[in-house]
mmCIF file of C-alpha atoms in Angstrom:
data_model
loop_
_atom_site.group_PDB
_atom_site.id
_atom_site.type_symbol
_atom_site.label_atom_id
_atom_site.label_comp_id
_atom_site.label_asym_id
_atom_site.label_seq_id
_atom_site.Cartn_x
_atom_site.Cartn_y
_atom_site.Cartn_z
ATOM 1 C CA MET A 1 130.936 257.581 94.791
ATOM 2 C CA ALA A 2 130.441 255.813 91.408
ATOM 3 C CA ASP A 3 132.964 253.214 90.097
ATOM 4 C CA ASP A 4 134.303 255.591 87.387
ATOM 5 C CA GLN A 5 134.966 258.144 89.889
ATOM 6 C CA LEU A 6 136.415 255.864 92.349
ATOM 7 C CA VAL A 7 138.887 254.308 89.727
ATOM 8 C CA SER A 8 140.019 257.767 88.495
ATOM 9 C CA GLY A 9 140.334 258.899 92.105
ATOM 10 C CA LEU A 10 142.467 255.904 93.057
ATOM 11 C CA ARG A 11 144.669 256.403 90.108
ATOM 12 C CA CYS A 12 145.190 259.928 91.095
ATOM 13 C CA GLY A 13 146.048 258.978 94.727
ATOM 14 C CA ASP A 14 142.804 260.610 96.211
ATOM 15 C CA GLY A 15 142.468 259.787 99.855
ATOM 16 C CA LEU A 16 138.631 259.922 99.812
ATOM 17 C CA ALA A 17 138.573 257.437 96.993
ATOM 18 C CA PHE A 18 140.915 255.024 99.066
ATOM 19 C CA GLU A 19 138.406 255.381 101.989
ATOM 20 C CA THR A 20 135.607 254.697 99.795
ATOM 21 C CA LEU A 21 137.371 251.569 98.375
ATOM 22 C CA VAL A 22 137.872 250.387 101.748
ATOM 23 C CA LYS A 23 134.436 250.938 103.109
ATOM 24 C CA ARG A 24 133.016 249.184 99.985
ATOM 25 C CA PHE A 25 135.439 246.114 99.924
ATOM 26 C CA GLU A 26 136.458 245.688 103.570
ATOM 27 C CA THR A 27 133.763 243.250 104.511
ATOM 28 C CA PRO A 28 133.530 241.232 101.326
ATOM 29 C CA LEU A 29 137.367 240.755 101.323
ATOM 30 C CA TYR A 30 137.459 239.811 104.796
ATOM 31 C CA ARG A 31 134.755 237.297 104.269
ATOM 32 C CA TYR A 32 136.633 235.981 101.095
ATOM 33 C CA PHE A 33 139.734 235.534 103.002
ATOM 34 C CA LEU A 34 137.989 234.036 106.114
ATOM 35 C CA ALA A 35 136.006 231.570 104.122
ATOM 36 C CA SER A 36 139.260 230.384 102.348
ATOM 37 C CA HIS A 37 140.955 229.171 105.668
ATOM 38 C CA GLY A 38 138.987 230.184 108.645
ATOM 39 C CA ASP A 39 141.634 232.085 110.460
ATOM 40 C CA ALA A 40 140.271 235.592 111.529
ATOM 41 C CA GLN A 41 143.419 237.101 112.345
ATOM 42 C CA LEU A 42 145.206 236.105 109.098
ATOM 43 C CA ALA A 43 141.943 237.246 107.317
ATOM 44 C CA GLY A 44 142.375 240.759 108.733
ATOM 45 C CA GLU A 45 146.062 240.865 107.818
ATOM 46 C CA GLN A 46 145.447 239.702 104.307
ATOM 47 C CA SER A 47 142.651 242.249 103.983
ATOM 48 C CA VAL A 48 145.303 244.973 104.804
ATOM 49 C CA ASP A 49 147.798 243.509 102.489
ATOM 50 C CA CYS A 50 145.153 243.383 99.744
ATOM 51 C CA PHE A 51 144.452 247.092 100.079
ATOM 52 C CA SER A 52 148.185 247.801 99.881
ATOM 53 C CA GLU A 53 148.514 245.813 96.769
ATOM 54 C CA LEU A 54 145.352 247.479 95.213
ATOM 55 C CA VAL A 55 147.032 251.031 95.685
ATOM 56 C CA ARG A 56 150.225 249.673 93.986
ATOM 57 C CA ALA A 57 148.305 247.763 91.213
ATOM 58 C CA MET A 58 145.683 250.346 90.410
ATOM 59 C CA PRO A 59 147.739 252.074 87.508
ATOM 60 C CA LYS A 60 147.853 248.542 85.960
ATOM 61 C CA MET A 61 144.142 247.936 85.879
ATOM 62 C CA SER A 62 142.816 247.482 82.529
ATOM 63 C CA GLY A 63 139.326 247.763 81.426
ATOM 64 C CA GLY A 64 136.541 250.179 82.549
ATOM 65 C CA ASP A 65 134.960 250.906 85.864
ATOM 66 C CA ARG A 66 133.000 247.702 85.472
ATOM 67 C CA GLN A 67 136.244 245.924 86.103
ATOM 68 C CA LEU A 68 136.701 247.206 89.625
ATOM 69 C CA ARG A 69 135.225 244.465 91.485
ATOM 70 C CA PRO A 70 136.906 241.699 89.436
ATOM 71 C CA PHE A 71 140.287 243.535 89.627
ATOM 72 C CA VAL A 72 139.883 243.790 93.458
ATOM 73 C CA PHE A 73 139.208 240.110 93.831
ATOM 74 C CA ALA A 74 142.066 239.143 91.373
ATOM 75 C CA VAL A 75 144.462 241.006 93.622
ATOM 76 C CA ALA A 76 142.767 239.362 96.730
ATOM 77 C CA ARG A 77 143.378 235.796 94.971
ATOM 78 C CA ASN A 78 147.151 236.797 94.530
ATOM 79 C CA VAL A 79 147.429 237.888 98.199
ATOM 80 C CA LEU A 80 145.950 234.490 99.143
ATOM 81 C CA ARG A 81 148.192 232.493 96.906
ATOM 82 C CA ARG A 82 151.284 234.295 98.109
ATOM 83 C CA SER A 83 150.197 233.467 101.601
ATOM 84 C CA TRP A 84 149.634 229.770 100.972
ATOM 85 C CA ARG A 85 152.987 229.448 99.293
ATOM 86 C CA ALA A 86 154.775 231.204 102.262
ATOM 87 C CA ARG A 87 152.959 228.874 104.610
ATOM 88 C CA ALA A 88 153.845 225.771 102.422
ATOM 89 C CA ARG A 89 157.526 226.521 102.682
ATOM 90 C CA PRO A 90 158.974 224.221 105.339
ATOM 91 C CA ALA A 91 160.482 226.091 108.410
ATOM 92 C CA ALA A 92 164.189 225.495 108.709
ATOM 93 C CA PRO A 93 165.036 223.084 111.610
ATOM 94 C CA LEU A 94 166.692 224.752 114.584
ATOM 95 C CA ASP A 95 169.780 222.613 115.479
ATOM 96 C CA SER A 96 171.840 223.347 118.458
ATOM 97 C CA ALA A 97 175.511 224.376 117.781
ATOM 98 C CA GLU A 98 176.772 220.941 118.987
ATOM 99 C CA GLU A 99 174.696 218.878 116.734
ATOM 100 C CA LYS A 100 175.689 220.722 113.630
ATOM 101 C CA ALA A 101 177.929 218.658 111.317
ATOM 102 C CA ASP A 102 180.698 219.905 109.213
ATOM 103 C CA PRO A 103 178.902 222.140 106.509
ATOM 104 C CA ARG A 104 181.528 221.387 103.838
ATOM 105 C CA PRO A 105 180.484 218.851 101.291
ATOM 106 C CA THR A 106 182.665 215.692 101.087
ATOM 107 C CA PRO A 107 184.750 215.401 97.909
ATOM 108 C CA ALA A 108 182.411 212.663 96.617
ATOM 109 C CA ALA A 109 179.461 214.834 97.140
ATOM 110 C CA VAL A 110 181.176 217.637 95.287
ATOM 111 C CA ALA A 111 182.169 215.333 92.400
ATOM 112 C CA GLU A 112 178.471 213.859 92.244
ATOM 113 C CA SER A 113 176.880 217.373 92.314
ATOM 114 C CA GLN A 114 179.247 218.491 89.437
ATOM 115 C CA ASP A 115 178.307 215.444 87.418
ATOM 116 C CA GLU A 116 174.630 216.221 88.000
ATOM 117 C CA HIS A 117 175.047 219.894 87.043
ATOM 118 C CA ALA A 118 176.907 218.943 83.818
ATOM 119 C CA ARG A 119 174.200 216.525 82.886
ATOM 120 C CA LEU A 120 171.476 219.004 83.516
ATOM 121 C CA ILE A 121 173.207 221.750 81.497
ATOM 122 C CA GLY A 122 173.691 219.347 78.661
ATOM 123 C CA ALA A 123 170.360 218.208 78.800
ATOM 124 C CA ILE A 124 168.997 221.859 78.783
ATOM 125 C CA ARG A 125 171.304 222.688 75.781
ATOM 126 C CA SER A 126 169.941 219.752 73.848
ATOM 127 C CA LEU A 127 166.438 221.174 73.768
ATOM 128 C CA ASP A 128 165.244 223.318 70.906
ATOM 129 C CA PRO A 129 165.784 227.032 71.690
ATOM 130 C CA PRO A 130 162.152 228.202 72.020
ATOM 131 C CA THR A 131 161.545 225.292 74.597
ATOM 132 C CA ARG A 132 164.805 225.955 76.317
ATOM 133 C CA ASP A 133 163.952 229.652 76.605
ATOM 134 C CA ALA A 134 160.504 229.120 77.939
ATOM 135 C CA LEU A 135 161.812 226.571 80.594
ATOM 136 C CA LEU A 136 164.646 229.024 81.638
ATOM 137 C CA MET A 137 162.435 232.212 81.817
ATOM 138 C CA HIS A 138 159.690 230.504 83.685
ATOM 139 C CA TYR A 139 161.612 228.105 86.144
ATOM 140 C CA VAL A 140 164.944 229.929 86.481
ATOM 141 C CA GLU A 141 163.876 233.601 86.122
ATOM 142 C CA GLN A 142 160.392 232.772 87.590
ATOM 143 C CA MET A 143 158.644 234.912 84.994
ATOM 144 C CA PRO A 144 154.922 234.418 84.759
ATOM 145 C CA LEU A 145 153.627 232.560 81.716
ATOM 146 C CA ALA A 146 152.091 235.649 79.994
ATOM 147 C CA GLU A 147 155.465 237.396 80.377
ATOM 148 C CA VAL A 148 157.171 234.263 78.851
ATOM 149 C CA ALA A 149 154.718 234.345 76.004
ATOM 150 C CA ALA A 150 155.318 238.011 75.431
ATOM 151 C CA ALA A 151 158.978 237.639 75.606
ATOM 152 C CA ILE A 152 159.181 234.716 73.210
ATOM 153 C CA GLY A 153 156.262 235.956 70.927
ATOM 154 C CA GLU A 154 154.170 233.118 71.059
ATOM 155 C CA PRO A 155 150.604 232.384 72.286
ATOM 156 C CA LEU A 156 150.121 231.460 75.859
ATOM 157 C CA GLY A 157 149.047 227.968 74.899
ATOM 158 C CA THR A 158 152.106 227.280 72.926
ATOM 159 C CA ILE A 159 154.199 228.370 75.851
ATOM 160 C CA LYS A 160 152.237 225.907 78.009
ATOM 161 C CA SER A 161 152.712 223.198 75.674
ATOM 162 C CA ARG A 162 156.520 223.843 75.327
ATOM 163 C CA LEU A 163 156.885 223.788 79.132
ATOM 164 C CA HIS A 164 155.027 220.500 79.391
ATOM 165 C CA ARG A 165 156.814 218.760 76.489
ATOM 166 C CA GLY A 166 160.306 220.394 77.801
ATOM 167 C CA ARG A 167 159.900 218.881 81.286
ATOM 168 C CA HIS A 168 159.074 215.565 79.990
ATOM 169 C CA ARG A 169 162.052 215.742 77.614
ATOM 170 C CA LEU A 170 164.400 216.771 80.576
ATOM 171 C CA ALA A 171 162.995 214.043 82.670
ATOM 172 C CA ALA A 172 163.812 211.426 79.820
ATOM 173 C CA LEU A 173 167.201 212.971 79.191
ATOM 174 C CA LEU A 174 168.000 212.965 82.898
ATOM 175 C CA GLN A 175 166.803 209.429 83.737
ATOM 176 C CA PRO A 176 169.834 207.395 85.163
ATOM 177 C CA SER A 177 171.233 205.339 82.360
ATOM 178 C CA THR A 178 171.258 201.710 83.025
ATOM 179 C CA PRO A 179 174.592 199.778 82.108
ATOM 180 C CA SER A 180 174.225 197.323 79.308
ATOM 181 C CA PRO A 181 175.293 193.611 80.096
#
């Protein structure tokens, strides 16, 4: 099956097209995942996840049939990244019931937290609106940079610069103040 037929079949939900996709990319994807981390079982699981993602993402594929292979590996790369992020998260320690401390914060901790929160809100509000919006959309709403750029109506490079400058500005604003003698 030619790539153009395969792409149109996949977009229409054709089972034969999906079988062809699996036959064509099963081994290359497995090799890609295996070469990335060396875990054969995980590579197999990621291959299955990748095909599931491909079915969901196929309507979003832009470009012609020549873009099929790059599209497949872009999806594979995203599957791999999500896996790395999930593995990078530390597992919560399992404490026995007797060892658990009172989960309620102390009054001093509450006051300190409220002060830090107020400082952070004040620092964010002091930023210029486009930088503030970019920071909030990207870090709070977890929007991808391209979506932030589209939402704000600025080029991607400008958004990256705003985020960089905004992070540094926030860091400077949130530095602990040293008392004057």
